[in-house]
Amino acid sequence: MLAWFSHPTRNGLWLLLSVLFLIAGCKSAEYRAYVYDPIGATLTEDKPLDPYHRRTIGFAEDGVWFTNEFDGARLNDVVRVSPFVYELTISAENTPINNSAWYGFVVARGDAPWMHGSGDGKSVDGGVGQEFGEGDSRVDSLELTLHLRYEGGTHRYPPKLMERVGESLTEGMGSGSTYSYRQIDSIQTMKIMPEGENIHGLKLRFSVGTNPVLITAQRLETSHSLQDTLQAWAARYPSVHVDTAGFSSENRPIPGLIISQDTQIQRPTLMVIGRQHPPEVPGYEVMRSFLHRFASNDSLANAFREAFHVVALPMANPDGVDRGHWRHNARGVDLNRDWINFNQQETQVARRYFQEKAASLGQPIYAIDFHSTQIHLMYPIEESVALDGPAISTPWFDHLLDPETGYPFEVAIEPFDTSGPVAKNWFWRAFGIDALTYEVSDLSTPEQNDTAGEIAAESLMKTLLTSLESLNSLN
Ligand SMILES: [Zn+2]
């Protein structure tokens, strides 16, 4: 942290920021916004959320119901347009907001949970059903057309359809532990039609059989599924230590992860953060596979852990994730614009956690913040920016993006200065280290993301081990 004060240019910046803070009453300083940011994105004091209700909406005429009563859901309203045709409203948590129109809901046939005993829902039998083989879950499947209408944004994420297999309809959906979904094949996802030039929604036609269907903008990864993952790792790998960094404003735990051979020994530490922005699941998947690779019991990971620690906050915004937000936390704020003001509880927790781990485990050497966007994109710190530690991004990219390495994505690289209030720049400000915002394409598949995370971790381990060797040879 104190490395900061040894640097003259950053001293100047710090003074300037301090003055800004004083003028602005300490916490409402606005910073240069990013080109894609809406007005006020870097003002990070609490903003009101628009009303949102968790509920199940049934249509007895068709025997069809919709629900958003589970974590990660977003469905604001449903209106029946004609038999088996519905218009669904998908609204952001508040506006203005970056366009990341997240949606998530379950649609099913028959009796909604609250319909039991009414018998209305059964009128669907023999209606628009189609013939399928015996034992097939598509028996008597019904074709539905849904118009998704976005408020506050436009269509961004192709829908993922999963069919619920298992017993009860919504039981366990909040816990993440008792349900399993089967991906629906492309035949049943019949058509996706944009509504003309200025796309504010999409039309989705698909068959729903006897099992409920989950439709989400990206794969459903909630705070509960992360907890399950971390518990499984901790049980399997002696080097994995899971703790709670703190709590969100709605009191959800913000899990911390340490991958270390021996936490009693000070070592250079790699710092990782993810899921500040709820819909950015591909970036989360790469991060998960990336972190997992450091825990493995093989010669590379063992050598790495003999020289380095890894500290991570894999889900910095659990409220936003579980509420199905497009971008913000439960206080309506973009957390990745709050790394100078620190108005929000989640950024305060993250700052304290990384500072404490830096003090107890060792000086950070590099930091990565995982996100997703339209393309595969790396935002490193500009090479002209002075660092107190080694430059890591450039030698890492040289290795990672060499065709021999086998990284599955084509990647654009866009260096940035360190003025903005994003996490990457805080790592530089706080520790003087090189840092990176790592963006994964919205459209990448889980398999690609698993591969990418693994290869990225292997490549970074080699880069950091080489960097350490050259540092040692200088001493
Ligand atoms: Zn993001």
PDB file of N, CA, C and O in Angstrom, residues 288-352:
ATOM      1  N   ARG A 288     -13.554 -19.216 -12.879  1.00  0.00           N
ATOM      2  CA  ARG A 288     -13.697 -20.420 -12.052  1.00  0.00           C
ATOM      3  C   ARG A 288     -12.708 -21.496 -12.497  1.00  0.00           C
ATOM      4  O   ARG A 288     -12.014 -22.105 -11.669  1.00  0.00           O
ATOM      5  N   SER A 289     -12.634 -21.713 -13.795  1.00  0.00           N
ATOM      6  CA  SER A 289     -11.704 -22.714 -14.308  1.00  0.00           C
ATOM      7  C   SER A 289     -10.247 -22.291 -14.074  1.00  0.00           C
ATOM      8  O   SER A 289      -9.374 -23.112 -13.748  1.00  0.00           O
ATOM      9  N   PHE A 290     -10.000 -20.995 -14.228  1.00  0.00           N
ATOM     10  CA  PHE A 290      -8.684 -20.396 -13.977  1.00  0.00           C
ATOM     11  C   PHE A 290      -8.250 -20.658 -12.537  1.00  0.00           C
ATOM     12  O   PHE A 290      -7.182 -21.214 -12.284  1.00  0.00           O
ATOM     13  N   LEU A 291      -9.112 -20.312 -11.582  1.00  0.00           N
ATOM     14  CA  LEU A 291      -8.764 -20.478 -10.158  1.00  0.00           C
ATOM     15  C   LEU A 291      -8.569 -21.959  -9.824  1.00  0.00           C
ATOM     16  O   LEU A 291      -7.640 -22.324  -9.097  1.00  0.00           O
ATOM     17  N   HIS A 292      -9.441 -22.780 -10.373  1.00  0.00           N
ATOM     18  CA  HIS A 292      -9.367 -24.215 -10.095  1.00  0.00           C
ATOM     19  C   HIS A 292      -8.001 -24.784 -10.488  1.00  0.00           C
ATOM     20  O   HIS A 292      -7.441 -25.634  -9.794  1.00  0.00           O
ATOM     21  N   ARG A 293      -7.457 -24.267 -11.593  1.00  0.00           N
ATOM     22  CA  ARG A 293      -6.186 -24.806 -12.100  1.00  0.00           C
ATOM     23  C   ARG A 293      -5.040 -24.606 -11.102  1.00  0.00           C
ATOM     24  O   ARG A 293      -4.118 -25.418 -11.028  1.00  0.00           O
ATOM     25  N   PHE A 294      -5.091 -23.509 -10.324  1.00  0.00           N
ATOM     26  CA  PHE A 294      -4.025 -23.228  -9.354  1.00  0.00           C
ATOM     27  C   PHE A 294      -4.024 -24.215  -8.189  1.00  0.00           C
ATOM     28  O   PHE A 294      -3.048 -24.321  -7.472  1.00  0.00           O
ATOM     29  N   ALA A 295      -5.161 -24.889  -7.989  1.00  0.00           N
ATOM     30  CA  ALA A 295      -5.267 -25.802  -6.852  1.00  0.00           C
ATOM     31  C   ALA A 295      -4.804 -27.215  -7.188  1.00  0.00           C
ATOM     32  O   ALA A 295      -4.626 -28.039  -6.295  1.00  0.00           O
ATOM     33  N   SER A 296      -4.598 -27.492  -8.478  1.00  0.00           N
ATOM     34  CA  SER A 296      -4.330 -28.862  -8.920  1.00  0.00           C
ATOM     35  C   SER A 296      -3.057 -29.430  -8.295  1.00  0.00           C
ATOM     36  O   SER A 296      -2.165 -28.702  -7.886  1.00  0.00           O
ATOM     37  N   ASN A 297      -3.009 -30.748  -8.285  1.00  0.00           N
ATOM     38  CA  ASN A 297      -1.841 -31.436  -7.744  1.00  0.00           C
ATOM     39  C   ASN A 297      -0.975 -31.951  -8.896  1.00  0.00           C
ATOM     40  O   ASN A 297      -0.965 -33.128  -9.207  1.00  0.00           O
ATOM     41  N   ASP A 298      -0.285 -31.041  -9.556  1.00  0.00           N
ATOM     42  CA  ASP A 298       0.632 -31.422 -10.627  1.00  0.00           C
ATOM     43  C   ASP A 298       1.887 -30.573 -10.484  1.00  0.00           C
ATOM     44  O   ASP A 298       1.914 -29.627  -9.687  1.00  0.00           O
ATOM     45  N   SER A 299       2.922 -30.882 -11.272  1.00  0.00           N
ATOM     46  CA  SER A 299       4.223 -30.250 -10.999  1.00  0.00           C
ATOM     47  C   SER A 299       4.174 -28.729 -11.209  1.00  0.00           C
ATOM     48  O   SER A 299       4.754 -27.973 -10.435  1.00  0.00           O
ATOM     49  N   LEU A 300       3.444 -28.262 -12.230  1.00  0.00           N
ATOM     50  CA  LEU A 300       3.389 -26.826 -12.477  1.00  0.00           C
ATOM     51  C   LEU A 300       2.690 -26.093 -11.326  1.00  0.00           C
ATOM     52  O   LEU A 300       3.225 -25.119 -10.780  1.00  0.00           O
ATOM     53  N   ALA A 301       1.504 -26.573 -10.964  1.00  0.00           N
ATOM     54  CA  ALA A 301       0.752 -25.899  -9.894  1.00  0.00           C
ATOM     55  C   ALA A 301       1.486 -26.011  -8.557  1.00  0.00           C
ATOM     56  O   ALA A 301       1.495 -25.069  -7.760  1.00  0.00           O
ATOM     57  N   ASN A 302       2.127 -27.168  -8.317  1.00  0.00           N
ATOM     58  CA  ASN A 302       2.887 -27.317  -7.073  1.00  0.00           C
ATOM     59  C   ASN A 302       4.061 -26.336  -7.026  1.00  0.00           C
ATOM     60  O   ASN A 302       4.303 -25.695  -5.997  1.00  0.00           O
ATOM     61  N   ALA A 303       4.774 -26.232  -8.156  1.00  0.00           N
ATOM     62  CA  ALA A 303       5.900 -25.282  -8.210  1.00  0.00           C
ATOM     63  C   ALA A 303       5.402 -23.861  -8.013  1.00  0.00           C
ATOM     64  O   ALA A 303       6.015 -23.056  -7.308  1.00  0.00           O
ATOM     65  N   PHE A 304       4.252 -23.562  -8.629  1.00  0.00           N
ATOM     66  CA  PHE A 304       3.693 -22.217  -8.487  1.00  0.00           C
ATOM     67  C   PHE A 304       3.360 -21.929  -7.021  1.00  0.00           C
ATOM     68  O   PHE A 304       3.690 -20.857  -6.496  1.00  0.00           O
ATOM     69  N   ARG A 305       2.715 -22.876  -6.368  1.00  0.00           N
ATOM     70  CA  ARG A 305       2.300 -22.643  -4.980  1.00  0.00           C
ATOM     71  C   ARG A 305       3.479 -22.627  -3.999  1.00  0.00           C
ATOM     72  O   ARG A 305       3.345 -22.153  -2.882  1.00  0.00           O
ATOM     73  N   GLU A 306       4.616 -23.159  -4.432  1.00  0.00           N
ATOM     74  CA  GLU A 306       5.828 -23.029  -3.608  1.00  0.00           C
ATOM     75  C   GLU A 306       6.379 -21.610  -3.675  1.00  0.00           C
ATOM     76  O   GLU A 306       7.223 -21.222  -2.864  1.00  0.00           O
ATOM     77  N   ALA A 307       5.931 -20.851  -4.666  1.00  0.00           N
ATOM     78  CA  ALA A 307       6.478 -19.502  -4.861  1.00  0.00           C
ATOM     79  C   ALA A 307       5.452 -18.386  -4.674  1.00  0.00           C
ATOM     80  O   ALA A 307       5.822 -17.241  -4.388  1.00  0.00           O
ATOM     81  N   PHE A 308       4.153 -18.701  -4.843  1.00  0.00           N
ATOM     82  CA  PHE A 308       3.117 -17.662  -4.831  1.00  0.00           C
ATOM     83  C   PHE A 308       1.889 -18.120  -4.044  1.00  0.00           C
ATOM     84  O   PHE A 308       1.634 -19.303  -3.897  1.00  0.00           O
ATOM     85  N   HIS A 309       1.111 -17.137  -3.599  1.00  0.00           N
ATOM     86  CA  HIS A 309      -0.249 -17.396  -3.111  1.00  0.00           C
ATOM     87  C   HIS A 309      -1.251 -16.830  -4.121  1.00  0.00           C
ATOM     88  O   HIS A 309      -0.915 -15.929  -4.897  1.00  0.00           O
ATOM     89  N   VAL A 310      -2.489 -17.342  -4.048  1.00  0.00           N
ATOM     90  CA  VAL A 310      -3.592 -16.770  -4.827  1.00  0.00           C
ATOM     91  C   VAL A 310      -4.698 -16.372  -3.853  1.00  0.00           C
ATOM     92  O   VAL A 310      -5.057 -17.156  -2.961  1.00  0.00           O
ATOM     93  N   VAL A 311      -5.214 -15.163  -4.010  1.00  0.00           N
ATOM     94  CA  VAL A 311      -6.330 -14.672  -3.186  1.00  0.00           C
ATOM     95  C   VAL A 311      -7.431 -14.207  -4.132  1.00  0.00           C
ATOM     96  O   VAL A 311      -7.154 -13.471  -5.079  1.00  0.00           O
ATOM     97  N   ALA A 312      -8.669 -14.642  -3.884  1.00  0.00           N
ATOM     98  CA  ALA A 312      -9.736 -14.283  -4.829  1.00  0.00           C
ATOM     99  C   ALA A 312     -11.049 -13.952  -4.122  1.00  0.00           C
ATOM    100  O   ALA A 312     -11.374 -14.536  -3.082  1.00  0.00           O
ATOM    101  N   LEU A 313     -11.784 -13.025  -4.720  1.00  0.00           N
ATOM    102  CA  LEU A 313     -13.189 -12.779  -4.379  1.00  0.00           C
ATOM    103  C   LEU A 313     -13.995 -13.094  -5.642  1.00  0.00           C
ATOM    104  O   LEU A 313     -14.203 -12.224  -6.489  1.00  0.00           O
ATOM    105  N   PRO A 314     -14.436 -14.346  -5.766  1.00  0.00           N
ATOM    106  CA  PRO A 314     -15.043 -14.750  -7.040  1.00  0.00           C
ATOM    107  C   PRO A 314     -16.432 -14.154  -7.285  1.00  0.00           C
ATOM    108  O   PRO A 314     -16.905 -14.185  -8.416  1.00  0.00           O
ATOM    109  N   MET A 315     -17.089 -13.646  -6.246  1.00  0.00           N
ATOM    110  CA  MET A 315     -18.407 -13.041  -6.464  1.00  0.00           C
ATOM    111  C   MET A 315     -18.536 -11.791  -5.611  1.00  0.00           C
ATOM    112  O   MET A 315     -18.985 -11.823  -4.474  1.00  0.00           O
ATOM    113  N   ALA A 316     -18.122 -10.665  -6.217  1.00  0.00           N
ATOM    114  CA  ALA A 316     -18.087  -9.419  -5.462  1.00  0.00           C
ATOM    115  C   ALA A 316     -19.476  -8.810  -5.271  1.00  0.00           C
ATOM    116  O   ALA A 316     -19.665  -7.966  -4.410  1.00  0.00           O
ATOM    117  N   ASN A 317     -20.440  -9.248  -6.074  1.00  0.00           N
ATOM    118  CA  ASN A 317     -21.777  -8.635  -6.048  1.00  0.00           C
ATOM    119  C   ASN A 317     -22.862  -9.704  -5.916  1.00  0.00           C
ATOM    120  O   ASN A 317     -23.686  -9.899  -6.817  1.00  0.00           O
ATOM    121  N   PRO A 318     -22.900 -10.419  -4.783  1.00  0.00           N
ATOM    122  CA  PRO A 318     -23.883 -11.510  -4.663  1.00  0.00           C
ATOM    123  C   PRO A 318     -25.329 -11.015  -4.674  1.00  0.00           C
ATOM    124  O   PRO A 318     -26.213 -11.721  -5.164  1.00  0.00           O
ATOM    125  N   ASP A 319     -25.580  -9.806  -4.171  1.00  0.00           N
ATOM    126  CA  ASP A 319     -26.962  -9.283  -4.199  1.00  0.00           C
ATOM    127  C   ASP A 319     -27.434  -9.103  -5.635  1.00  0.00           C
ATOM    128  O   ASP A 319     -28.539  -9.514  -6.003  1.00  0.00           O
ATOM    129  N   GLY A 320     -26.590  -8.463  -6.445  1.00  0.00           N
ATOM    130  CA  GLY A 320     -26.954  -8.238  -7.846  1.00  0.00           C
ATOM    131  C   GLY A 320     -27.167  -9.550  -8.587  1.00  0.00           C
ATOM    132  O   GLY A 320     -28.099  -9.688  -9.378  1.00  0.00           O
ATOM    133  N   VAL A 321     -26.297 -10.532  -8.307  1.00  0.00           N
ATOM    134  CA  VAL A 321     -26.411 -11.831  -8.973  1.00  0.00           C
ATOM    135  C   VAL A 321     -27.721 -12.512  -8.588  1.00  0.00           C
ATOM    136  O   VAL A 321     -28.491 -12.943  -9.440  1.00  0.00           O
ATOM    137  N   ASP A 322     -28.002 -12.595  -7.297  1.00  0.00           N
ATOM    138  CA  ASP A 322     -29.184 -13.338  -6.856  1.00  0.00           C
ATOM    139  C   ASP A 322     -30.484 -12.591  -7.155  1.00  0.00           C
ATOM    140  O   ASP A 322     -31.543 -13.197  -7.285  1.00  0.00           O
ATOM    141  N   ARG A 323     -30.394 -11.286  -7.289  1.00  0.00           N
ATOM    142  CA  ARG A 323     -31.581 -10.505  -7.662  1.00  0.00           C
ATOM    143  C   ARG A 323     -31.801 -10.477  -9.177  1.00  0.00           C
ATOM    144  O   ARG A 323     -32.785  -9.913  -9.635  1.00  0.00           O
ATOM    145  N   GLY A 324     -30.885 -11.039  -9.939  1.00  0.00           N
ATOM    146  CA  GLY A 324     -31.018 -11.005 -11.390  1.00  0.00           C
ATOM    147  C   GLY A 324     -30.862  -9.614 -11.962  1.00  0.00           C
ATOM    148  O   GLY A 324     -31.520  -9.254 -12.936  1.00  0.00           O
ATOM    149  N   HIS A 325     -29.964  -8.827 -11.378  1.00  0.00           N
ATOM    150  CA  HIS A 325     -29.751  -7.461 -11.867  1.00  0.00           C
ATOM    151  C   HIS A 325     -29.001  -7.457 -13.195  1.00  0.00           C
ATOM    152  O   HIS A 325     -28.237  -8.375 -13.493  1.00  0.00           O
ATOM    153  N   TRP A 326     -29.190  -6.394 -13.932  1.00  0.00           N
ATOM    154  CA  TRP A 326     -28.462  -6.218 -15.195  1.00  0.00           C
ATOM    155  C   TRP A 326     -27.012  -5.838 -14.941  1.00  0.00           C
ATOM    156  O   TRP A 326     -26.124  -6.171 -15.724  1.00  0.00           O
ATOM    157  N   ARG A 327     -26.772  -5.080 -13.858  1.00  0.00           N
ATOM    158  CA  ARG A 327     -25.403  -4.577 -13.656  1.00  0.00           C
ATOM    159  C   ARG A 327     -25.103  -4.171 -12.221  1.00  0.00           C
ATOM    160  O   ARG A 327     -24.001  -4.335 -11.749  1.00  0.00           O
ATOM    161  N   HIS A 328     -26.071  -3.660 -11.490  1.00  0.00           N
ATOM    162  CA  HIS A 328     -25.795  -2.961 -10.234  1.00  0.00           C
ATOM    163  C   HIS A 328     -25.928  -3.863  -9.008  1.00  0.00           C
ATOM    164  O   HIS A 328     -26.404  -4.993  -9.103  1.00  0.00           O
ATOM    165  N   ASN A 329     -25.551  -3.316  -7.851  1.00  0.00           N
ATOM    166  CA  ASN A 329     -25.763  -4.035  -6.598  1.00  0.00           C
ATOM    167  C   ASN A 329     -27.157  -3.691  -6.053  1.00  0.00           C
ATOM    168  O   ASN A 329     -27.956  -3.039  -6.742  1.00  0.00           O
ATOM    169  N   ALA A 330     -27.450  -4.089  -4.828  1.00  0.00           N
ATOM    170  CA  ALA A 330     -28.784  -3.848  -4.261  1.00  0.00           C
ATOM    171  C   ALA A 330     -29.014  -2.374  -3.953  1.00  0.00           C
ATOM    172  O   ALA A 330     -30.143  -1.970  -3.668  1.00  0.00           O
ATOM    173  N   ARG A 331     -27.969  -1.556  -3.991  1.00  0.00           N
ATOM    174  CA  ARG A 331     -28.112  -0.114  -3.795  1.00  0.00           C
ATOM    175  C   ARG A 331     -28.110   0.637  -5.123  1.00  0.00           C
ATOM    176  O   ARG A 331     -27.913   1.851  -5.166  1.00  0.00           O
ATOM    177  N   GLY A 332     -28.288  -0.110  -6.202  1.00  0.00           N
ATOM    178  CA  GLY A 332     -28.458   0.511  -7.518  1.00  0.00           C
ATOM    179  C   GLY A 332     -27.193   1.076  -8.135  1.00  0.00           C
ATOM    180  O   GLY A 332     -27.266   1.922  -9.030  1.00  0.00           O
ATOM    181  N   VAL A 333     -26.035   0.591  -7.693  1.00  0.00           N
ATOM    182  CA  VAL A 333     -24.765   1.209  -8.091  1.00  0.00           C
ATOM    183  C   VAL A 333     -23.882   0.196  -8.832  1.00  0.00           C
ATOM    184  O   VAL A 333     -23.817  -0.986  -8.473  1.00  0.00           O
ATOM    185  N   ASP A 334     -23.184   0.680  -9.850  1.00  0.00           N
ATOM    186  CA  ASP A 334     -22.192  -0.111 -10.568  1.00  0.00           C
ATOM    187  C   ASP A 334     -20.940  -0.211  -9.694  1.00  0.00           C
ATOM    188  O   ASP A 334     -20.199   0.757  -9.538  1.00  0.00           O
ATOM    189  N   LEU A 335     -20.698  -1.380  -9.131  1.00  0.00           N
ATOM    190  CA  LEU A 335     -19.581  -1.526  -8.187  1.00  0.00           C
ATOM    191  C   LEU A 335     -18.238  -1.254  -8.848  1.00  0.00           C
ATOM    192  O   LEU A 335     -17.308  -0.770  -8.199  1.00  0.00           O
ATOM    193  N   ASN A 336     -18.131  -1.552 -10.134  1.00  0.00           N
ATOM    194  CA  ASN A 336     -16.831  -1.329 -10.775  1.00  0.00           C
ATOM    195  C   ASN A 336     -16.634   0.123 -11.228  1.00  0.00           C
ATOM    196  O   ASN A 336     -15.821   0.409 -12.103  1.00  0.00           O
ATOM    197  N   ARG A 337     -17.362   1.025 -10.603  1.00  0.00           N
ATOM    198  CA  ARG A 337     -17.101   2.460 -10.738  1.00  0.00           C
ATOM    199  C   ARG A 337     -16.928   3.093  -9.355  1.00  0.00           C
ATOM    200  O   ARG A 337     -16.965   4.296  -9.210  1.00  0.00           O
ATOM    201  N   ASP A 338     -16.762   2.245  -8.341  1.00  0.00           N
ATOM    202  CA  ASP A 338     -16.735   2.723  -6.948  1.00  0.00           C
ATOM    203  C   ASP A 338     -15.385   2.466  -6.284  1.00  0.00           C
ATOM    204  O   ASP A 338     -15.280   2.427  -5.065  1.00  0.00           O
ATOM    205  N   TRP A 339     -14.330   2.302  -7.090  1.00  0.00           N
ATOM    206  CA  TRP A 339     -13.034   1.921  -6.508  1.00  0.00           C
ATOM    207  C   TRP A 339     -12.164   3.126  -6.174  1.00  0.00           C
ATOM    208  O   TRP A 339     -10.967   2.976  -5.904  1.00  0.00           O
ATOM    209  N   ILE A 340     -12.749   4.337  -6.215  1.00  0.00           N
ATOM    210  CA  ILE A 340     -12.075   5.500  -5.621  1.00  0.00           C
ATOM    211  C   ILE A 340     -12.939   6.040  -4.492  1.00  0.00           C
ATOM    212  O   ILE A 340     -12.473   6.284  -3.389  1.00  0.00           O
ATOM    213  N   ASN A 341     -14.246   6.166  -4.767  1.00  0.00           N
ATOM    214  CA  ASN A 341     -15.149   6.699  -3.740  1.00  0.00           C
ATOM    215  C   ASN A 341     -15.393   5.701  -2.604  1.00  0.00           C
ATOM    216  O   ASN A 341     -15.558   6.086  -1.455  1.00  0.00           O
ATOM    217  N   PHE A 342     -15.478   4.410  -2.933  1.00  0.00           N
ATOM    218  CA  PHE A 342     -15.791   3.364  -1.949  1.00  0.00           C
ATOM    219  C   PHE A 342     -17.033   3.709  -1.134  1.00  0.00           C
ATOM    220  O   PHE A 342     -17.015   3.683   0.092  1.00  0.00           O
ATOM    221  N   ASN A 343     -18.114   4.057  -1.811  1.00  0.00           N
ATOM    222  CA  ASN A 343     -19.381   4.319  -1.124  1.00  0.00           C
ATOM    223  C   ASN A 343     -20.131   3.040  -0.774  1.00  0.00           C
ATOM    224  O   ASN A 343     -21.018   3.063   0.070  1.00  0.00           O
ATOM    225  N   GLN A 344     -19.829   1.965  -1.478  1.00  0.00           N
ATOM    226  CA  GLN A 344     -20.647   0.757  -1.343  1.00  0.00           C
ATOM    227  C   GLN A 344     -20.003  -0.274  -0.415  1.00  0.00           C
ATOM    228  O   GLN A 344     -18.784  -0.436  -0.389  1.00  0.00           O
ATOM    229  N   GLN A 345     -20.860  -0.998   0.287  1.00  0.00           N
ATOM    230  CA  GLN A 345     -20.380  -1.975   1.256  1.00  0.00           C
ATOM    231  C   GLN A 345     -19.522  -3.056   0.580  1.00  0.00           C
ATOM    232  O   GLN A 345     -18.507  -3.492   1.142  1.00  0.00           O
ATOM    233  N   GLU A 346     -19.929  -3.487  -0.617  1.00  0.00           N
ATOM    234  CA  GLU A 346     -19.210  -4.585  -1.273  1.00  0.00           C
ATOM    235  C   GLU A 346     -17.783  -4.169  -1.675  1.00  0.00           C
ATOM    236  O   GLU A 346     -16.844  -4.968  -1.562  1.00  0.00           O
ATOM    237  N   THR A 347     -17.623  -2.930  -2.152  1.00  0.00           N
ATOM    238  CA  THR A 347     -16.264  -2.494  -2.504  1.00  0.00           C
ATOM    239  C   THR A 347     -15.433  -2.269  -1.245  1.00  0.00           C
ATOM    240  O   THR A 347     -14.231  -2.511  -1.242  1.00  0.00           O
ATOM    241  N   GLN A 348     -16.092  -1.835  -0.182  1.00  0.00           N
ATOM    242  CA  GLN A 348     -15.369  -1.671   1.093  1.00  0.00           C
ATOM    243  C   GLN A 348     -14.881  -3.026   1.612  1.00  0.00           C
ATOM    244  O   GLN A 348     -13.745  -3.158   2.070  1.00  0.00           O
ATOM    245  N   VAL A 349     -15.752  -4.032   1.508  1.00  0.00           N
ATOM    246  CA  VAL A 349     -15.367  -5.390   1.928  1.00  0.00           C
ATOM    247  C   VAL A 349     -14.187  -5.878   1.085  1.00  0.00           C
ATOM    248  O   VAL A 349     -13.204  -6.409   1.610  1.00  0.00           O
ATOM    249  N   ALA A 350     -14.290  -5.672  -0.228  1.00  0.00           N
ATOM    250  CA  ALA A 350     -13.226  -6.158  -1.124  1.00  0.00           C
ATOM    251  C   ALA A 350     -11.905  -5.463  -0.813  1.00  0.00           C
ATOM    252  O   ALA A 350     -10.855  -6.107  -0.717  1.00  0.00           O
ATOM    253  N   ARG A 351     -11.960  -4.152  -0.641  1.00  0.00           N
ATOM    254  CA  ARG A 351     -10.725  -3.402  -0.349  1.00  0.00           C
ATOM    255  C   ARG A 351     -10.080  -3.914   0.941  1.00  0.00           C
ATOM    256  O   ARG A 351      -8.873  -4.190   0.980  1.00  0.00           O
ATOM    257  N   ARG A 352     -10.902  -4.051   1.973  1.00  0.00           N
ATOM    258  CA  ARG A 352     -10.349  -4.501   3.258  1.00  0.00           C
ATOM    259  C   ARG A 352      -9.757  -5.905   3.130  1.00  0.00           C
ATOM    260  O   ARG A 352      -8.674  -6.198   3.636  1.00  0.00           O
TER     261      ARG A 352
END
